[in-house]
Coordinates of C-alpha atoms in Angstrom, one line a residue:
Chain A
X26 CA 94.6 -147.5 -63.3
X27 CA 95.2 -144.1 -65.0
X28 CA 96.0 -144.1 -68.6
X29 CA 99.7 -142.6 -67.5
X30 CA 100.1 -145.6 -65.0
X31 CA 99.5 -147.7 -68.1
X32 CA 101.7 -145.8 -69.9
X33 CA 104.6 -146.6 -67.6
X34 CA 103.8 -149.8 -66.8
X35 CA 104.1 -150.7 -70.6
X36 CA 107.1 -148.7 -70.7
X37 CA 108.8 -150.5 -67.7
X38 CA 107.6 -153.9 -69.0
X39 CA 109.5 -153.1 -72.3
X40 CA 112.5 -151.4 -70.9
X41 CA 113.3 -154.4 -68.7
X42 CA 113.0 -156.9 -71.5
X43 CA 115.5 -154.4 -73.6
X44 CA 117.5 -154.8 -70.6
X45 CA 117.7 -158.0 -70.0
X46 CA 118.2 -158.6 -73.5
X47 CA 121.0 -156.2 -74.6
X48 CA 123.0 -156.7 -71.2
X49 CA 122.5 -160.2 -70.6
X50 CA 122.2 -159.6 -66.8
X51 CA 120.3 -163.1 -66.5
X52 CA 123.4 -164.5 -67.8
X53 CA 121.2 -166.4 -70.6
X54 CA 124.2 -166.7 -72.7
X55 CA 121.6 -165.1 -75.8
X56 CA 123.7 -165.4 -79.2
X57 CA 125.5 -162.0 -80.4
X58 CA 123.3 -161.3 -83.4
X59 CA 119.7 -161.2 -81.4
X60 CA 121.6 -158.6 -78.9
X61 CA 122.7 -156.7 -82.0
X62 CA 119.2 -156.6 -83.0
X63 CA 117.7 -155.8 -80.0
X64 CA 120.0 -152.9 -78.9
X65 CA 118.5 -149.7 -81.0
X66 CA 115.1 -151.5 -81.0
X67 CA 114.3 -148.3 -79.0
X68 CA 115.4 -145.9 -81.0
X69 CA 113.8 -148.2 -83.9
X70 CA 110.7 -148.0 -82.5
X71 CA 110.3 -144.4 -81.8
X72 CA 111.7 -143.5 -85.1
X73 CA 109.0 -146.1 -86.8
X74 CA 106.3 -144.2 -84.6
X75 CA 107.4 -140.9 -85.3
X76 CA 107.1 -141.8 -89.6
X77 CA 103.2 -143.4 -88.7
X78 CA 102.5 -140.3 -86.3
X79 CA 103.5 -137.6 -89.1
X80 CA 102.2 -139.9 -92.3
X81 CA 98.9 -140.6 -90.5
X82 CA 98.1 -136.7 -89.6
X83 CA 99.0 -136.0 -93.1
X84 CA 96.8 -138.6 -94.2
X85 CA 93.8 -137.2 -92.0
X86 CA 94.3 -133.6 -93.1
X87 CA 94.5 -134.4 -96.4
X88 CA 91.4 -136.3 -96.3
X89 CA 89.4 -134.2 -94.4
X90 CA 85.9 -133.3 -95.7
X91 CA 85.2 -130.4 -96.9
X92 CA 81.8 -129.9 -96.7
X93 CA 80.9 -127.3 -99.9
X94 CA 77.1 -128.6 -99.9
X95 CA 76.4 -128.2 -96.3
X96 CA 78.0 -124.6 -96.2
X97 CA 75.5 -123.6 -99.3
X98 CA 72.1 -125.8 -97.9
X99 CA 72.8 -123.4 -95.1
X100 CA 73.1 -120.4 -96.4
X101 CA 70.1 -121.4 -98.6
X102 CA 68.1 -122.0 -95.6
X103 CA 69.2 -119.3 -93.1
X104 CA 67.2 -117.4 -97.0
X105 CA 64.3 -119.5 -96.1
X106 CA 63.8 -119.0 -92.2
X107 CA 64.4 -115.5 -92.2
X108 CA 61.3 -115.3 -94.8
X109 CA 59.1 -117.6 -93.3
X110 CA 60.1 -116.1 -89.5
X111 CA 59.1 -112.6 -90.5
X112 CA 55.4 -113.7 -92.1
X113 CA 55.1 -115.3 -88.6
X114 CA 55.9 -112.3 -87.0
X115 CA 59.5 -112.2 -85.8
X116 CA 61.3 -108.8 -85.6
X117 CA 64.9 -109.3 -86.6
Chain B
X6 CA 48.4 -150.7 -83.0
X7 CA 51.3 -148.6 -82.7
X8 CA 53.0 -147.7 -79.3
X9 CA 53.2 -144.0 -78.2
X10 CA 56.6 -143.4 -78.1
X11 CA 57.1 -141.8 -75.1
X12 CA 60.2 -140.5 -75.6
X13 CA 60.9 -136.6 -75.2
X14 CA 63.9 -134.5 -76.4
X15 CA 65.4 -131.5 -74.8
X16 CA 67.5 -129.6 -77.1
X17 CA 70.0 -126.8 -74.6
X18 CA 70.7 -123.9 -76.1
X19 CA 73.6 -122.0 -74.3
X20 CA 73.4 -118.8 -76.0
X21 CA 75.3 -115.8 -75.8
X22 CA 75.7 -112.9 -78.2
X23 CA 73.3 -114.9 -80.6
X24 CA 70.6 -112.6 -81.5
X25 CA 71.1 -113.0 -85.3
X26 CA 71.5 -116.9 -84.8
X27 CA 68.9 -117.9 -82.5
X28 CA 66.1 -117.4 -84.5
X29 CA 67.5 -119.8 -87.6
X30 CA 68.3 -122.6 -85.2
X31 CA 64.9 -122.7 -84.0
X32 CA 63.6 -122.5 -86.8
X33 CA 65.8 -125.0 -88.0
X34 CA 65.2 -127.2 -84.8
X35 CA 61.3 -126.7 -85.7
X36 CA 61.8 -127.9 -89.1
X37 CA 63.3 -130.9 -88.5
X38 CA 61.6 -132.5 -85.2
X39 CA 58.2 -131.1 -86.5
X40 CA 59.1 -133.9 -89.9
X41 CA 60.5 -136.2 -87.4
X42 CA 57.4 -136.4 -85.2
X43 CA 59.2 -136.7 -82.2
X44 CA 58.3 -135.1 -79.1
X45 CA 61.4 -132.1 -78.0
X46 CA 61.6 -128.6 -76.5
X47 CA 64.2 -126.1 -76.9
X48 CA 65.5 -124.6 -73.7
X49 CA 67.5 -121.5 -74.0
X50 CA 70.1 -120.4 -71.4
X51 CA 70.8 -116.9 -72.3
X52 CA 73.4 -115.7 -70.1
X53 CA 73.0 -112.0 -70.2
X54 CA 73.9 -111.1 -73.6
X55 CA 73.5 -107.7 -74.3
X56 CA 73.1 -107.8 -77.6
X57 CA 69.1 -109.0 -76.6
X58 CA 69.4 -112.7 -77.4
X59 CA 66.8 -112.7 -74.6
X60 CA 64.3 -110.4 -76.5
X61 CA 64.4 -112.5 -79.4
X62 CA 64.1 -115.8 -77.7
X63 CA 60.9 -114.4 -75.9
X64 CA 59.6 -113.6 -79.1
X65 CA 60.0 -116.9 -80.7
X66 CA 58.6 -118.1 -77.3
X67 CA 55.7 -116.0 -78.8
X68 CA 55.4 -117.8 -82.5
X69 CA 56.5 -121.5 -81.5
X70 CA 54.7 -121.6 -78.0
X71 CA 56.0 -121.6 -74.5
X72 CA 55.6 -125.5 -73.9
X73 CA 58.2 -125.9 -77.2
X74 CA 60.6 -122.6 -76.7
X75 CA 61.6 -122.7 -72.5
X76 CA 63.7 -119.7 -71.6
X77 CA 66.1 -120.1 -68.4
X78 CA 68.3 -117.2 -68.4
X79 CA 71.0 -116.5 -66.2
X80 CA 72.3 -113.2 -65.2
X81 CA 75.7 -113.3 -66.6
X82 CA 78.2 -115.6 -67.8
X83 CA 78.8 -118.7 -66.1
X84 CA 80.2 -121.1 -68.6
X85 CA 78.9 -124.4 -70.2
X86 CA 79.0 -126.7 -67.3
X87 CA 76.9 -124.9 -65.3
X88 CA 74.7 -124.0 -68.0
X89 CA 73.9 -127.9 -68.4
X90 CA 73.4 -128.0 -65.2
X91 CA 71.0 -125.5 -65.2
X92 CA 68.9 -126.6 -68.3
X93 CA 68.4 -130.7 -66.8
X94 CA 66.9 -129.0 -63.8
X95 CA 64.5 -127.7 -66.2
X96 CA 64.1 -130.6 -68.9
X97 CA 61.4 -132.5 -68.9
X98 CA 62.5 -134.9 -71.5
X99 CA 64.3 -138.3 -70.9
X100 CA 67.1 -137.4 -73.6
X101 CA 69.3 -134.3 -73.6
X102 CA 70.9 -133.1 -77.0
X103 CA 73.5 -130.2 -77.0
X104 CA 75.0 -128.6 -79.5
X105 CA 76.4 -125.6 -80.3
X106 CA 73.6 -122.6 -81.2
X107 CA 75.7 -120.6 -83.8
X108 CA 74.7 -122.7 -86.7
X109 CA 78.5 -125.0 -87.1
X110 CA 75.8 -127.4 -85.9
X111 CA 72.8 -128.5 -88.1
X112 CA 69.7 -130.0 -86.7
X113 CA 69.1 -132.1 -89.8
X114 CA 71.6 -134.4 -88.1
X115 CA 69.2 -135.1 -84.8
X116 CA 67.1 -136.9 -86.1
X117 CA 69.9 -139.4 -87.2
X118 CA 71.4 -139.1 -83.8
X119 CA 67.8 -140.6 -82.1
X120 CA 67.6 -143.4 -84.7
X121 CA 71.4 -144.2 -83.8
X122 CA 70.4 -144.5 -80.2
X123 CA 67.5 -146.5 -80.7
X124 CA 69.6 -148.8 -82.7
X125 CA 72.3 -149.4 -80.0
X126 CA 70.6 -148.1 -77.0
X127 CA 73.3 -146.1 -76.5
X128 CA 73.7 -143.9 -73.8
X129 CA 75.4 -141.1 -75.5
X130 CA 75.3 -140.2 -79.1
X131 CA 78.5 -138.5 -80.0
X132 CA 79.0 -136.0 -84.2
X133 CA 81.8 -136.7 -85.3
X134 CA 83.5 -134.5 -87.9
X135 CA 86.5 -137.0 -87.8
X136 CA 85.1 -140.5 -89.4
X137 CA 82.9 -141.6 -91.9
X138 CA 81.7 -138.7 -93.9
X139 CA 81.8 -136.0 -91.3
X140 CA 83.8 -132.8 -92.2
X141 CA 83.7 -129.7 -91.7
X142 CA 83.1 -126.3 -93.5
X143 CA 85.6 -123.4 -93.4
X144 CA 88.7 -124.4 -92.0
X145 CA 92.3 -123.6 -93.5
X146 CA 95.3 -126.2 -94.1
X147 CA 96.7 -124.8 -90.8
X148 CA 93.3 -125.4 -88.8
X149 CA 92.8 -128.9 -90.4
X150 CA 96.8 -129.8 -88.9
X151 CA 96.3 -128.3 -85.7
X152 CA 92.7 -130.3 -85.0
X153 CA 94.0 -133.9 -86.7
X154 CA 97.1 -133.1 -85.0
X155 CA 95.4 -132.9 -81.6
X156 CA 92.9 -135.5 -82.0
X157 CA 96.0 -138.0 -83.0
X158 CA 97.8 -136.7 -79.9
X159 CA 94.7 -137.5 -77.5
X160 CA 94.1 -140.9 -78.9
X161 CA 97.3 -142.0 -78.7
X162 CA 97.5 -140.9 -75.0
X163 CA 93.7 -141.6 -73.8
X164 CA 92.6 -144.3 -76.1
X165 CA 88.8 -142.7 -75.9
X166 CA 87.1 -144.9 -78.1
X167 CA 85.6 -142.1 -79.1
X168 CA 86.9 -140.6 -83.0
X169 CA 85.5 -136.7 -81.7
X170 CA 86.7 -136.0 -78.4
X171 CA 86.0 -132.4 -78.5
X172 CA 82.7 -132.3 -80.6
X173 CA 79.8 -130.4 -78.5
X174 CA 76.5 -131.8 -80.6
X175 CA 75.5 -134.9 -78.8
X176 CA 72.6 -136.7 -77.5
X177 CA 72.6 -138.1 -73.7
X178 CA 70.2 -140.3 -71.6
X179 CA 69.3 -137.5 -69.2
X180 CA 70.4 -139.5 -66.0
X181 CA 73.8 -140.4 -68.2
X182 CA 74.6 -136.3 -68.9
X183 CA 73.4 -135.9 -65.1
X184 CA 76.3 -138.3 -63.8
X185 CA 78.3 -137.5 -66.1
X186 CA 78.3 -133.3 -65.6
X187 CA 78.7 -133.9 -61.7
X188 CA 82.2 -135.5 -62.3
X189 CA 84.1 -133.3 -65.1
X190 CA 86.4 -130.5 -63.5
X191 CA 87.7 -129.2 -66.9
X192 CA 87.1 -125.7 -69.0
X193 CA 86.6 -125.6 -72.1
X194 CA 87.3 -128.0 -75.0
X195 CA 88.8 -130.2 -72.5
X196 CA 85.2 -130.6 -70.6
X197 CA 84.4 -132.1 -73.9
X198 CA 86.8 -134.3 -73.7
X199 CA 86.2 -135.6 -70.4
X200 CA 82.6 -135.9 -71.0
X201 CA 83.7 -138.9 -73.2
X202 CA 86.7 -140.3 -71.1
X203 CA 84.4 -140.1 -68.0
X204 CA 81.6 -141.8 -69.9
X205 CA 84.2 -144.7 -70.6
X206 CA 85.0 -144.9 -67.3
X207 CA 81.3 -145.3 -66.2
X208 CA 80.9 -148.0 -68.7
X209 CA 78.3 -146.0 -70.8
X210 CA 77.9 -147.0 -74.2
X211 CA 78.8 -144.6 -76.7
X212 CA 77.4 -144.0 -80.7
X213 CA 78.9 -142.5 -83.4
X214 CA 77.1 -140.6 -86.1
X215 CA 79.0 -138.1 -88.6
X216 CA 78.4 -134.5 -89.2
X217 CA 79.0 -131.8 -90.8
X218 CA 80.6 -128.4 -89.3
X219 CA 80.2 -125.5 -90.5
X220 CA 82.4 -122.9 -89.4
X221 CA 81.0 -119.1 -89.7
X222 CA 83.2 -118.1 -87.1
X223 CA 87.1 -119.1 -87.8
X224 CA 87.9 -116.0 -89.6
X225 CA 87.1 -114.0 -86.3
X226 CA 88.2 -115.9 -83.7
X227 CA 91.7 -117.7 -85.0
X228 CA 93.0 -121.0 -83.1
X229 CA 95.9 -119.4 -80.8
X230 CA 99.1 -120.6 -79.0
X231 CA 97.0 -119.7 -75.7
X232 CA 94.4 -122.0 -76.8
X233 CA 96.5 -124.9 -77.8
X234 CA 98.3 -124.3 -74.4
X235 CA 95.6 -124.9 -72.5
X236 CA 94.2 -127.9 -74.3
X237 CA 97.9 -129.4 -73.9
X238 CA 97.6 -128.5 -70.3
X239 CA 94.2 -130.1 -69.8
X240 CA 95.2 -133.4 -72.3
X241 CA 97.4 -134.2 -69.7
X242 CA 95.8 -133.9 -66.9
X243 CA 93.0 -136.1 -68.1
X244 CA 96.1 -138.6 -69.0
X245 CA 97.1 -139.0 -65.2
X246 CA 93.6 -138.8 -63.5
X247 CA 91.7 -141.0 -65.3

């Protein structure tokens, strides 16, 4: 199964449920305060993943190495080869 | 008694326009398999440059031997599947590593990729710049967003397993980046990408090891809307084929 298969599977699993929930259409006689609840879960839930989308991106970029040593062991060593590379004979 | 390890390492070097590199990542690659002690050759698909990449690879040919610097040129560019492609023909080790020859990937990581593998017997060994203490060198704030931003995007979507999806330094079972190569369809970063997905879908185990990036080349060549277009473009399809 592709990944957007799964995707809309998932989706359609979730949007029945709602469905079933919020409009009572199995006539399950579900008390008024779960179908309260359960009517913007939707919007809830995208709005939830929207905050943990944008604060865990901001997390990642603000933690995201920066690598000052390996920049200057580098440069340090591109010093190094070129020396070594011309005794042994290389025209740059 | 100790065992000879048999194992062999072929290091492809798609090169193009890197006369001033070349040199320093062979020498680099030298260094650091000469202090391993593992067995490896460097194969370098030049594809026409004419700034005489070739020249200078057939000189280090001359200083490092021919049986540890292969040259398999190609006449012009053909892009980095093919170039693969072209260098397992040629291999004649049982692991493949590739990585990227302009020096944002260092050799002192290999090593650590082929004790990874020997650890897990993985069957690929992916740098990642993404988790543990892999970073990178170079990049602005606005780089940083776009490349977390677009990772978060393709794990959320494809669920890869994998924390660098487009990372190019990695080690393969030869027979694994064989199978693997045959399959992927995509340009680009995405054939990255699918690399990983398709190795997933195969069943092939997959290591992590992190790295370090270094990034000489940002300031010239900025991350554009065409770029990020196609790499929307190709995220996609990879979410409805596989």
């Amino acid at each position: 199964m592709t990944k957007l298969l799964e995707w809309l599977l998932g989706v359609s699993v979730v949007v029945t449920a709602w469905g079933l929930l919020t409009f009572d259409l199995l006539d399950l006689k579900v008390p008024q305060v779960y179908r309260e609840v359960v009517w913007p879960m939707p919007v809830y839930l995208l709005v939830v993943f929207g905050c943990y989308s944008i604060a865990t991106v901001g997390y990642r970029v603000a933690t995201f190495n920066d690598c000052e040593e390996a920049a200057q062991e580098l440069q340090a060593q591109i010093k190094e080869a070129k020396l070594d590379l011309k005794k042994k004979g290389l025209k740059f | 008694m100790s065992q000879a390890n048999k194992d062999k390492y072929s290091v492809l070097l798609p090169t193009y326009n890197e006369r001033e590199n070349l040199p320093l990542i062979v020498w680099l690659l030298v260094k650091y398999f000469g202090e391993s002690g593992y067995d490896y050759e460097i194969i370098v698909i030049d594809d026409g440059s004419p700034d005489g990449t070739l020249q200078v690879a057939q000189q280090l040919q001359g200083i490092y031997g021919a049986h540890r610097v292969l040259l398999r040129p190609r006449e012009k560019k053909l892009g980095l599947g093919t170039a693969y492609i072209h260098g397992i023909k040629h291999a004649t080790g049982n692991f493949i590593i590739i990585m990227d020859a302009d020096l944002s990937h260092h050799p002192k990581f290999i090593p650590e990729f082929i004790q990874k593998q020997k650890e897990g017997g993985f069957d690929v060994v992916s740098g990642t710049r993404y988790s543990g203490n892999g970073g990178v060198y170079g990049w602005d704030l606005r780089r940083k967003l776009i490349s977390r931003g677009a990772n978060f995007l393709t794990q959320v979507l494809l669920r890869p397993g994998a924390s660098d999806l487009t990372g190019s330094f990695r080690l393969y079972k030869k027979e694994v980046l064989e199978q693997l190569v045959d399959r992927c369809v995509s340009k680009g970063y995405v054939f990255q990408m699918e690399m990983i997905v398709r190795a997933r879908q195969l069943g092939y185990s997959i290591g992590e090891v992190p790295i370090s990036f270094v990034d000489r080349v940002y300031g010239e060549s900025k991350l554009g809307g065409n770029e990020i277009v196609s790499f929307l473009k190709g995220l996609l399809t990879l979410f409805a084929t596989t």
